[in-house]
Short mmCIF file of C-alpha atoms in Angstrom, two decimals:
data_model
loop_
_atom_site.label_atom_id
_atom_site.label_comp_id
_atom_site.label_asym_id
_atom_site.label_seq_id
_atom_site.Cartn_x
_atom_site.Cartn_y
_atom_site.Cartn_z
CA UNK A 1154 0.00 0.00 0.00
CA UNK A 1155 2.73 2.21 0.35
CA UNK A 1156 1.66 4.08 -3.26
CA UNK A 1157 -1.69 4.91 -1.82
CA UNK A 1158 -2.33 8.06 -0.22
CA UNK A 1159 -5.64 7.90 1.91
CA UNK A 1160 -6.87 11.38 3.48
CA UNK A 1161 -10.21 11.13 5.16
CA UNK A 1162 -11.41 13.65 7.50
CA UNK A 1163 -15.11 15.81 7.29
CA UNK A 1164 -13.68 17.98 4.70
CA UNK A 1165 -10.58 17.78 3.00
CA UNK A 1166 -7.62 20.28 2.78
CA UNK A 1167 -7.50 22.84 -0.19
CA UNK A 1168 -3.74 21.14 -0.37
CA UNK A 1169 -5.24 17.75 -0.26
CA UNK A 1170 -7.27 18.78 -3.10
CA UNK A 1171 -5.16 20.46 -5.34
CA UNK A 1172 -2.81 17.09 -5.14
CA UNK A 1173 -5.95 15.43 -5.80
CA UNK A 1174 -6.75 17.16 -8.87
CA UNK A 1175 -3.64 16.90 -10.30
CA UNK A 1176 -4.24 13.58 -11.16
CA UNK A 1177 -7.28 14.61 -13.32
CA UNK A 1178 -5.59 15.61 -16.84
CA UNK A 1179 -7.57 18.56 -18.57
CA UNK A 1180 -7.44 20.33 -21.60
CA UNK A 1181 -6.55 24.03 -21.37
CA UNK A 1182 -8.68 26.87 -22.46
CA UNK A 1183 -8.27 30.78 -23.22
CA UNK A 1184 -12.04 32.29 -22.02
CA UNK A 1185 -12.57 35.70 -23.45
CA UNK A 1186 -15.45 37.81 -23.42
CA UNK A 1187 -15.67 41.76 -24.77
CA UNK A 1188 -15.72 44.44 -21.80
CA UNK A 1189 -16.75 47.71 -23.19
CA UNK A 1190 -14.75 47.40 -26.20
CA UNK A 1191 -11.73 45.88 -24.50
CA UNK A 1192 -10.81 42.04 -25.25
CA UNK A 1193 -10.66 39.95 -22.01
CA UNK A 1194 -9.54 36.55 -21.43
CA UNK A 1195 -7.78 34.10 -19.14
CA UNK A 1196 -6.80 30.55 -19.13
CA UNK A 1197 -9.37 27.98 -17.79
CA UNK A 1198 -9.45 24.22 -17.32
CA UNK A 1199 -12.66 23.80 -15.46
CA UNK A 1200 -14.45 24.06 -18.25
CA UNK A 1201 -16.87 20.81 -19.24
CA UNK A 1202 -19.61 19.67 -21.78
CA UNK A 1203 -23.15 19.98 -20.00
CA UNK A 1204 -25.86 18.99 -22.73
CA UNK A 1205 -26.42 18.76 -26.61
CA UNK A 1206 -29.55 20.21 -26.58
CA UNK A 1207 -29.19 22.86 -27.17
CA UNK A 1208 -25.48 22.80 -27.18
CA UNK A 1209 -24.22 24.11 -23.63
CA UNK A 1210 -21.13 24.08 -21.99
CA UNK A 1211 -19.73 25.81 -18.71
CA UNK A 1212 -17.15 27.44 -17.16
CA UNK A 1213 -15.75 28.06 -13.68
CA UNK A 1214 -14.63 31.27 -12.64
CA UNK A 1215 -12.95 32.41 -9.20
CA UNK A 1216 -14.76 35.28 -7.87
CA UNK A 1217 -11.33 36.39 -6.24
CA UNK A 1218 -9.46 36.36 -9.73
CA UNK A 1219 -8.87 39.54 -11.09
CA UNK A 1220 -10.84 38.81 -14.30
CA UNK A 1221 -13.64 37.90 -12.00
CA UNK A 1222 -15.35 41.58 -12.39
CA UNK A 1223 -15.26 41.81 -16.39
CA UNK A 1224 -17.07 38.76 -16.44
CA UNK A 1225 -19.38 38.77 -14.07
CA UNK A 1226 -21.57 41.04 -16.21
CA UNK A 1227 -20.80 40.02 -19.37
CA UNK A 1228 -24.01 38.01 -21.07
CA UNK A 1229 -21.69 36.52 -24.19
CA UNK A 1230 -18.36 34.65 -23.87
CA UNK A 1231 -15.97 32.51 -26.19
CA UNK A 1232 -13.87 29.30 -25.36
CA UNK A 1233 -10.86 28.69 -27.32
CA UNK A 1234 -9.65 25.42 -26.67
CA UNK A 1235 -5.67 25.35 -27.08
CA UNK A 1236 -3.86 22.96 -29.70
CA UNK A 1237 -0.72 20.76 -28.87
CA UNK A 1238 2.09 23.48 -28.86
CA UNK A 1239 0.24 26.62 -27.84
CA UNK A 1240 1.91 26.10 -24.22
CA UNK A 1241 3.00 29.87 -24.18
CA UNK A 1242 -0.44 31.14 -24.66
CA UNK A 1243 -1.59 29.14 -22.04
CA UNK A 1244 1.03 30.73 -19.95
CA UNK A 1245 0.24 34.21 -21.03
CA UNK A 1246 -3.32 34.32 -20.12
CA UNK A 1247 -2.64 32.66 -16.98
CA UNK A 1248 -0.21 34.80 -15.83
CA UNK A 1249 0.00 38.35 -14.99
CA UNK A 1250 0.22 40.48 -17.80
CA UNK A 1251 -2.34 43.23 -18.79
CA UNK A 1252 -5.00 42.40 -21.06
CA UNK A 1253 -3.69 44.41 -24.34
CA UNK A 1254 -0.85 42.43 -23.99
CA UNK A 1255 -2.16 39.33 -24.18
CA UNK A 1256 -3.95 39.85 -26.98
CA UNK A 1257 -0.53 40.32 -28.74
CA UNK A 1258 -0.01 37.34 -28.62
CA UNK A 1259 -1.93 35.14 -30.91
CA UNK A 1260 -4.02 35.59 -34.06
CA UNK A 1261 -7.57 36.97 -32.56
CA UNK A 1262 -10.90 36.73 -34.58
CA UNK A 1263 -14.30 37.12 -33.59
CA UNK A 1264 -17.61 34.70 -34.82
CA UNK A 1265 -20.99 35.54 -33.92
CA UNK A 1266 -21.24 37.91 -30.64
CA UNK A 1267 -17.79 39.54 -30.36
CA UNK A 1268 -15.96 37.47 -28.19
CA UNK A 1269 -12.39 37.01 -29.07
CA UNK A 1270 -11.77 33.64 -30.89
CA UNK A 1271 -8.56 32.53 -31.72
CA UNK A 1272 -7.74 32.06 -35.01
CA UNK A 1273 -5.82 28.55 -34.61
CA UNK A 1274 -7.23 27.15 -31.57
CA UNK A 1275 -8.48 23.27 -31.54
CA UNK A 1276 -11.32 24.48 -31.32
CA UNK A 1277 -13.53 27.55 -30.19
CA UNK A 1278 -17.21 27.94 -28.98
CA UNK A 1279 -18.66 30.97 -29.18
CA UNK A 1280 -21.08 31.74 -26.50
CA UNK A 1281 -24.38 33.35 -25.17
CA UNK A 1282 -24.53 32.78 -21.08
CA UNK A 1283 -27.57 31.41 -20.31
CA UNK A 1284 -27.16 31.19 -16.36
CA UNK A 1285 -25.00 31.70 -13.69
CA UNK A 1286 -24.49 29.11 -10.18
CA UNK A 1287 -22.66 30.48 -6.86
CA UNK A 1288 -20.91 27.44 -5.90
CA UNK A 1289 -17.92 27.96 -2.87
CA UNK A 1290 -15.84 30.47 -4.09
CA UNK A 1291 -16.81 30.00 -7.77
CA UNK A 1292 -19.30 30.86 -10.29
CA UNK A 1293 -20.13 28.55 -12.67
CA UNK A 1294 -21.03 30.18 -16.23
CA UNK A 1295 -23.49 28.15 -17.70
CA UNK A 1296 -23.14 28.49 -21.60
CA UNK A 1297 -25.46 28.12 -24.81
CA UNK A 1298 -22.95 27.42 -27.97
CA UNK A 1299 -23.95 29.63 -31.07
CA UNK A 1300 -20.91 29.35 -33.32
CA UNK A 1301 -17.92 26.75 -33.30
CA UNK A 1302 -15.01 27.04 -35.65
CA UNK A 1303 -12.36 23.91 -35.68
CA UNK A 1304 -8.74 23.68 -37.04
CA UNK A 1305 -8.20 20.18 -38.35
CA UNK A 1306 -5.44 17.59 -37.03
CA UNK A 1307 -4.72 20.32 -33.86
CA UNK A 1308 -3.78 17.88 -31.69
CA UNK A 1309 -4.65 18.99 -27.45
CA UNK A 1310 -2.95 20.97 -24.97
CA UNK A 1311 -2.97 19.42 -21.39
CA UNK A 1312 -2.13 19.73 -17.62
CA UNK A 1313 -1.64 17.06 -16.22
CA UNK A 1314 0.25 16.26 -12.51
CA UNK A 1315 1.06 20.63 -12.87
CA UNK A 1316 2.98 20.40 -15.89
CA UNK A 1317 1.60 20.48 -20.00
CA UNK A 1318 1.61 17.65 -22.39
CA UNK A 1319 0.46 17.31 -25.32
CA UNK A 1320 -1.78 14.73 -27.96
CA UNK A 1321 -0.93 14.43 -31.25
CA UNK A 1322 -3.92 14.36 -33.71
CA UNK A 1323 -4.94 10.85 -34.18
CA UNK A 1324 -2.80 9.41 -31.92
CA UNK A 1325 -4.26 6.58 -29.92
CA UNK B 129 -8.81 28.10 -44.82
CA UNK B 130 -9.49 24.09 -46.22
CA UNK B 131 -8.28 23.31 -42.39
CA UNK B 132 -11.15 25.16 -40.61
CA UNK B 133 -15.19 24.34 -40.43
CA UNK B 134 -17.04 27.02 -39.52
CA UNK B 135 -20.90 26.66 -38.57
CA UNK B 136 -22.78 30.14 -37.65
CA UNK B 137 -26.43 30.14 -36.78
CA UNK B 138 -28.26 30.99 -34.13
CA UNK B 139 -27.73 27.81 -31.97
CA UNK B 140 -25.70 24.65 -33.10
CA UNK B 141 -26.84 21.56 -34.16
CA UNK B 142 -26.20 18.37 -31.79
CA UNK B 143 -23.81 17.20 -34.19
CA UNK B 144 -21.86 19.76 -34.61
CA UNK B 145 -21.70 20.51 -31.12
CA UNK B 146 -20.09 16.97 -31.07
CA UNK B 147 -17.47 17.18 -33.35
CA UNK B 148 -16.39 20.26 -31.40
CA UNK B 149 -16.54 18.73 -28.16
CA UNK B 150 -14.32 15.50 -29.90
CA UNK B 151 -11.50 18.30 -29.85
CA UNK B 152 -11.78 18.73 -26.40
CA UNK B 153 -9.59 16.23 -24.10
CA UNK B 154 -11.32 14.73 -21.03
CA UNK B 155 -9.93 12.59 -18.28
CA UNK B 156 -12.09 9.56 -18.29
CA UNK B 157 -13.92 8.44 -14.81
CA UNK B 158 -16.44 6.03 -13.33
CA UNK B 159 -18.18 7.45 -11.03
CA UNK B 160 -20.23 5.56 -9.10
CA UNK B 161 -23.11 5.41 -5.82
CA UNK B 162 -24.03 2.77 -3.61
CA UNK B 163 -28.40 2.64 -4.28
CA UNK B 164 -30.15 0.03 -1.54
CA UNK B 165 -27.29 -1.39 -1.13
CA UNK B 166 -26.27 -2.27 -4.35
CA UNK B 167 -23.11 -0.96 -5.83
CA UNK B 168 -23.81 1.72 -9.55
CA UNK B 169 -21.75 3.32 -11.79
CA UNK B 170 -20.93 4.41 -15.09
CA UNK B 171 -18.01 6.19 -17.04
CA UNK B 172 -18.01 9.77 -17.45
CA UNK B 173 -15.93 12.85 -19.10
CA UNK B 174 -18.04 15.65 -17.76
CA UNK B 175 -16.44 15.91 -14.19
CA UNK B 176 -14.92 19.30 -13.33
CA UNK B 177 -13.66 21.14 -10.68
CA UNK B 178 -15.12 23.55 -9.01
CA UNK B 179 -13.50 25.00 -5.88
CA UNK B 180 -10.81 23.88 -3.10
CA UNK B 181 -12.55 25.66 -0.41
CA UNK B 182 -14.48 23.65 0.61
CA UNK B 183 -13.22 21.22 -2.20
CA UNK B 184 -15.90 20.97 -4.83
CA UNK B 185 -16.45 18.97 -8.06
CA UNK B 186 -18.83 18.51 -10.20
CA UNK B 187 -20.35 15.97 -12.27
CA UNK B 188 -23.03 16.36 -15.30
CA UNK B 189 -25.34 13.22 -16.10
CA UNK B 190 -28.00 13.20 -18.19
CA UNK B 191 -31.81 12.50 -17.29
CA UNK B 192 -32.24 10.46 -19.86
CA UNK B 193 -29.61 8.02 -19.06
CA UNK B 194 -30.78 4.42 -17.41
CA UNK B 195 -28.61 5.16 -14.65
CA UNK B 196 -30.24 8.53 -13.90
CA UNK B 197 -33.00 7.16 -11.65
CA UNK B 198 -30.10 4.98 -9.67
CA UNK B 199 -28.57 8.95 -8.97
CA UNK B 200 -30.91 11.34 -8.65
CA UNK B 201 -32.19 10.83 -5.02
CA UNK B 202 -28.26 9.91 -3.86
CA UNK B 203 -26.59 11.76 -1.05
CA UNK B 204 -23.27 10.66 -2.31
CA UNK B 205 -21.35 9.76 -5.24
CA UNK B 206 -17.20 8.91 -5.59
CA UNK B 207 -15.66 10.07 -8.85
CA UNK B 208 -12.81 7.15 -9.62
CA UNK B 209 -10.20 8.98 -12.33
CA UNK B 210 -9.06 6.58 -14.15
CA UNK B 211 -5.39 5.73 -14.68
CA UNK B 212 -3.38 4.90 -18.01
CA UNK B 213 -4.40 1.62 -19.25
CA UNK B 214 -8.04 1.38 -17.39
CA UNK B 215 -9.80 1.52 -21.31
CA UNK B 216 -11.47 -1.93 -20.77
CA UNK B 217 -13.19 -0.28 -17.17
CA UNK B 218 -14.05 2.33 -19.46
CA UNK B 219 -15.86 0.25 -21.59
CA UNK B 220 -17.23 -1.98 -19.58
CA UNK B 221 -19.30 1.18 -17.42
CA UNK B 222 -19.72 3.31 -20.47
CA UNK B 223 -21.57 0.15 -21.84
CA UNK B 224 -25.00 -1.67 -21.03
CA UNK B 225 -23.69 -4.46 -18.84
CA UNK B 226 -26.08 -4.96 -16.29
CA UNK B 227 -24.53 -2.95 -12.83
CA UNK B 228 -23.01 -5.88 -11.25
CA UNK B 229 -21.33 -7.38 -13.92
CA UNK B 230 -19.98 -4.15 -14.21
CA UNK B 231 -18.46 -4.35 -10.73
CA UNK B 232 -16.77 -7.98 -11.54
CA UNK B 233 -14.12 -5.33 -13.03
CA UNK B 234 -11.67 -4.10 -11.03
CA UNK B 235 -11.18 -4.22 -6.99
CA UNK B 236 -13.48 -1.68 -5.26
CA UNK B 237 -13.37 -0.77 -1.99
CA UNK B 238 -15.25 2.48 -0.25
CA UNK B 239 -13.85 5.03 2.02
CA UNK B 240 -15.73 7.32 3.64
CA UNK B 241 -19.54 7.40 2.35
CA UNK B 242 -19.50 3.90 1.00
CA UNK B 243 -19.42 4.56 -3.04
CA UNK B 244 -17.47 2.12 -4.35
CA UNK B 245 -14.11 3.33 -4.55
CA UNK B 246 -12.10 2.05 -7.26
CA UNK B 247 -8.15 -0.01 -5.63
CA UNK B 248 -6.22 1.47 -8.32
CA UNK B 249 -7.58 4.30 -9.75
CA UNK B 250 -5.29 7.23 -10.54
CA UNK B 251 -7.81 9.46 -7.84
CA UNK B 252 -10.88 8.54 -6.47
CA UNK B 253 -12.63 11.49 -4.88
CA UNK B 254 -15.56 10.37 -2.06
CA UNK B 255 -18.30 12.95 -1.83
CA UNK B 256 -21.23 14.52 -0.56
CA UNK B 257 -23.57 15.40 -3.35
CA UNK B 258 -24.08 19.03 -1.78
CA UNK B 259 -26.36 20.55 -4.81
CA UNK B 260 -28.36 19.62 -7.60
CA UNK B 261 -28.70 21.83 -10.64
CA UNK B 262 -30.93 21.18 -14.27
CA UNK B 263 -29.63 22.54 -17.16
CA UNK B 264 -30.65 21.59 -20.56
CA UNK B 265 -30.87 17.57 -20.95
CA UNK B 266 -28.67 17.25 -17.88
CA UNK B 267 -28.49 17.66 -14.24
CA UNK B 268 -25.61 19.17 -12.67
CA UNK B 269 -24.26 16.89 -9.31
CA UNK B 270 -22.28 19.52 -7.01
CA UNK B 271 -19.83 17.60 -4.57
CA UNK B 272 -18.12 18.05 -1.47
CA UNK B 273 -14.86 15.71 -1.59
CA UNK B 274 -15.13 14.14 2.26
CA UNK B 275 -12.14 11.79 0.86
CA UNK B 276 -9.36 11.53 -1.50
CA UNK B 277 -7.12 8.14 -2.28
CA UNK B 278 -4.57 8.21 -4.67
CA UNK B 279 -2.09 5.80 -6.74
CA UNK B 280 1.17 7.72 -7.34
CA UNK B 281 2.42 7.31 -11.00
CA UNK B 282 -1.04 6.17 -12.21
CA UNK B 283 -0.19 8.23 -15.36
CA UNK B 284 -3.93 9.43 -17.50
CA UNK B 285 -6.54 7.81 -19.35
CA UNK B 286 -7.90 10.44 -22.14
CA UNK B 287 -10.67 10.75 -24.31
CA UNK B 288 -9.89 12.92 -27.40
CA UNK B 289 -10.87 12.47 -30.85
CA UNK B 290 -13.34 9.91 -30.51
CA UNK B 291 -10.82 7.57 -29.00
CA UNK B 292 -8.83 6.65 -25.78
CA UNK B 293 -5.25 8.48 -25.31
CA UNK B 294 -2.36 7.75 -22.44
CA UNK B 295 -0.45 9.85 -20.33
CA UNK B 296 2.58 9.01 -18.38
CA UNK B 297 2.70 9.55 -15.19
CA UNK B 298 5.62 12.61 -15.63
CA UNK B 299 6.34 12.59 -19.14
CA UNK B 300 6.19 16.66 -19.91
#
């Protein structure tokens, strides 16, 4: 037993959790939204497939990050999920910088309702917010999909155990 | 542009919301309740995480699915992650095997609440099923994680493209 880890207690540690979760692999996202004219985004994994019908997705958003207060009015978003390679951008929009400058970086489009879309992303939904969730510190964006644009052969950006990797294409 | 597909109207069909969604990586877990006794699960992508204080997931399962009726009035639910090489688990609870033939897979234990808990999963998380939220087809499970066990150097199971991907356990 000496690979297991067990922690059980009512409630487990934010530490416990974050070791936890970095066992769960997930693809890595820019989320952008327009702010009075001003292009807005930051780098997301909690972002997950709710329904088909119509075609929803959502997002989870910190209410302590510092993006927190351009979103939390916003009623139209866009999710660009990264290709194998696009490590940097990842890094950029999860970092520090100001927002014009991370637009620099990267080819940015837009689709239906304004939201910044990158040009060679995997793949980006384009999004009307249909409902927000308080949930512990969080608030989940619920999100109905009104455009999608793909790049063929893209391959995935991941974190995985707090580091990236990367899926080729067609790999299996 | 022969690389890119780009569909605009006002909402997106089921299919292409699929093909988008194939771009989007997704750790691959069972998660799984204990219902009068009896031990139920199935495999999912749409887990997420929500917030480390208190530490928060969430799972999506849709109300049409057969084991929606064996969930909906559960207190508690463990999310199993599973590790590189677990595609035949996959199958097996992503499939219509009757629930405990299912369970002849694998060794499964329980930690806190009594979900079955998957031996060698990369992470299981054990949880309180805190809210309940209906959005589109689906219904939203929010959990508390009362537990966390987990198998160092597990590596990832993936779900990208339409097909099962592995991740080392710290191959960057």
């Amino acid at each position: 037993m000496s690979e297991m880890q067990i922690e059980t207690k009512l409630g487990i540690s934010a530490q416990a959790f974050k070791d936890g979760m970095a066992s769960l692999a997930g693809a890595v996202n820019i989320v952008t939204t327009l702010d009075q004219g001003e292009k807005v985004g930051f780098t997301a994994t909690a972002v997950c497939s709710v329904s088909d019908s119509p075609a929803t997705l959502l997002v989870c958003l910190n209410r302590n990050a510092s993006v927190y207060e351009r979103f939390k009015n916003a009623s139209t978003l866009a999710i660009n999920t990264l290709a194998k390679g696009q490590d940097g951008l990842s890094n950029v929009f999860g970092g520090k910088a100001p927002m014009q400058e991370r637009f620099n970086n990267g080819e940015w489009q837009s689709l239906q309702t304004g939201s910044p879309v990158l040009a060679d992303a995997a793949v980006s939904f384009d999004c009307q917010i249909i409902h927000r969730q308080s949930v512990a510190t969080h608030d989940v964006f619920f999100c109905e999909v009104l455009a999608i644009k793909q790049t063929d052969n893209a391959g995935a950006l991941l974190y995985f155990q707090r580091g990236y990797h990367h899926l080729n294409a067609n790999a299996v």
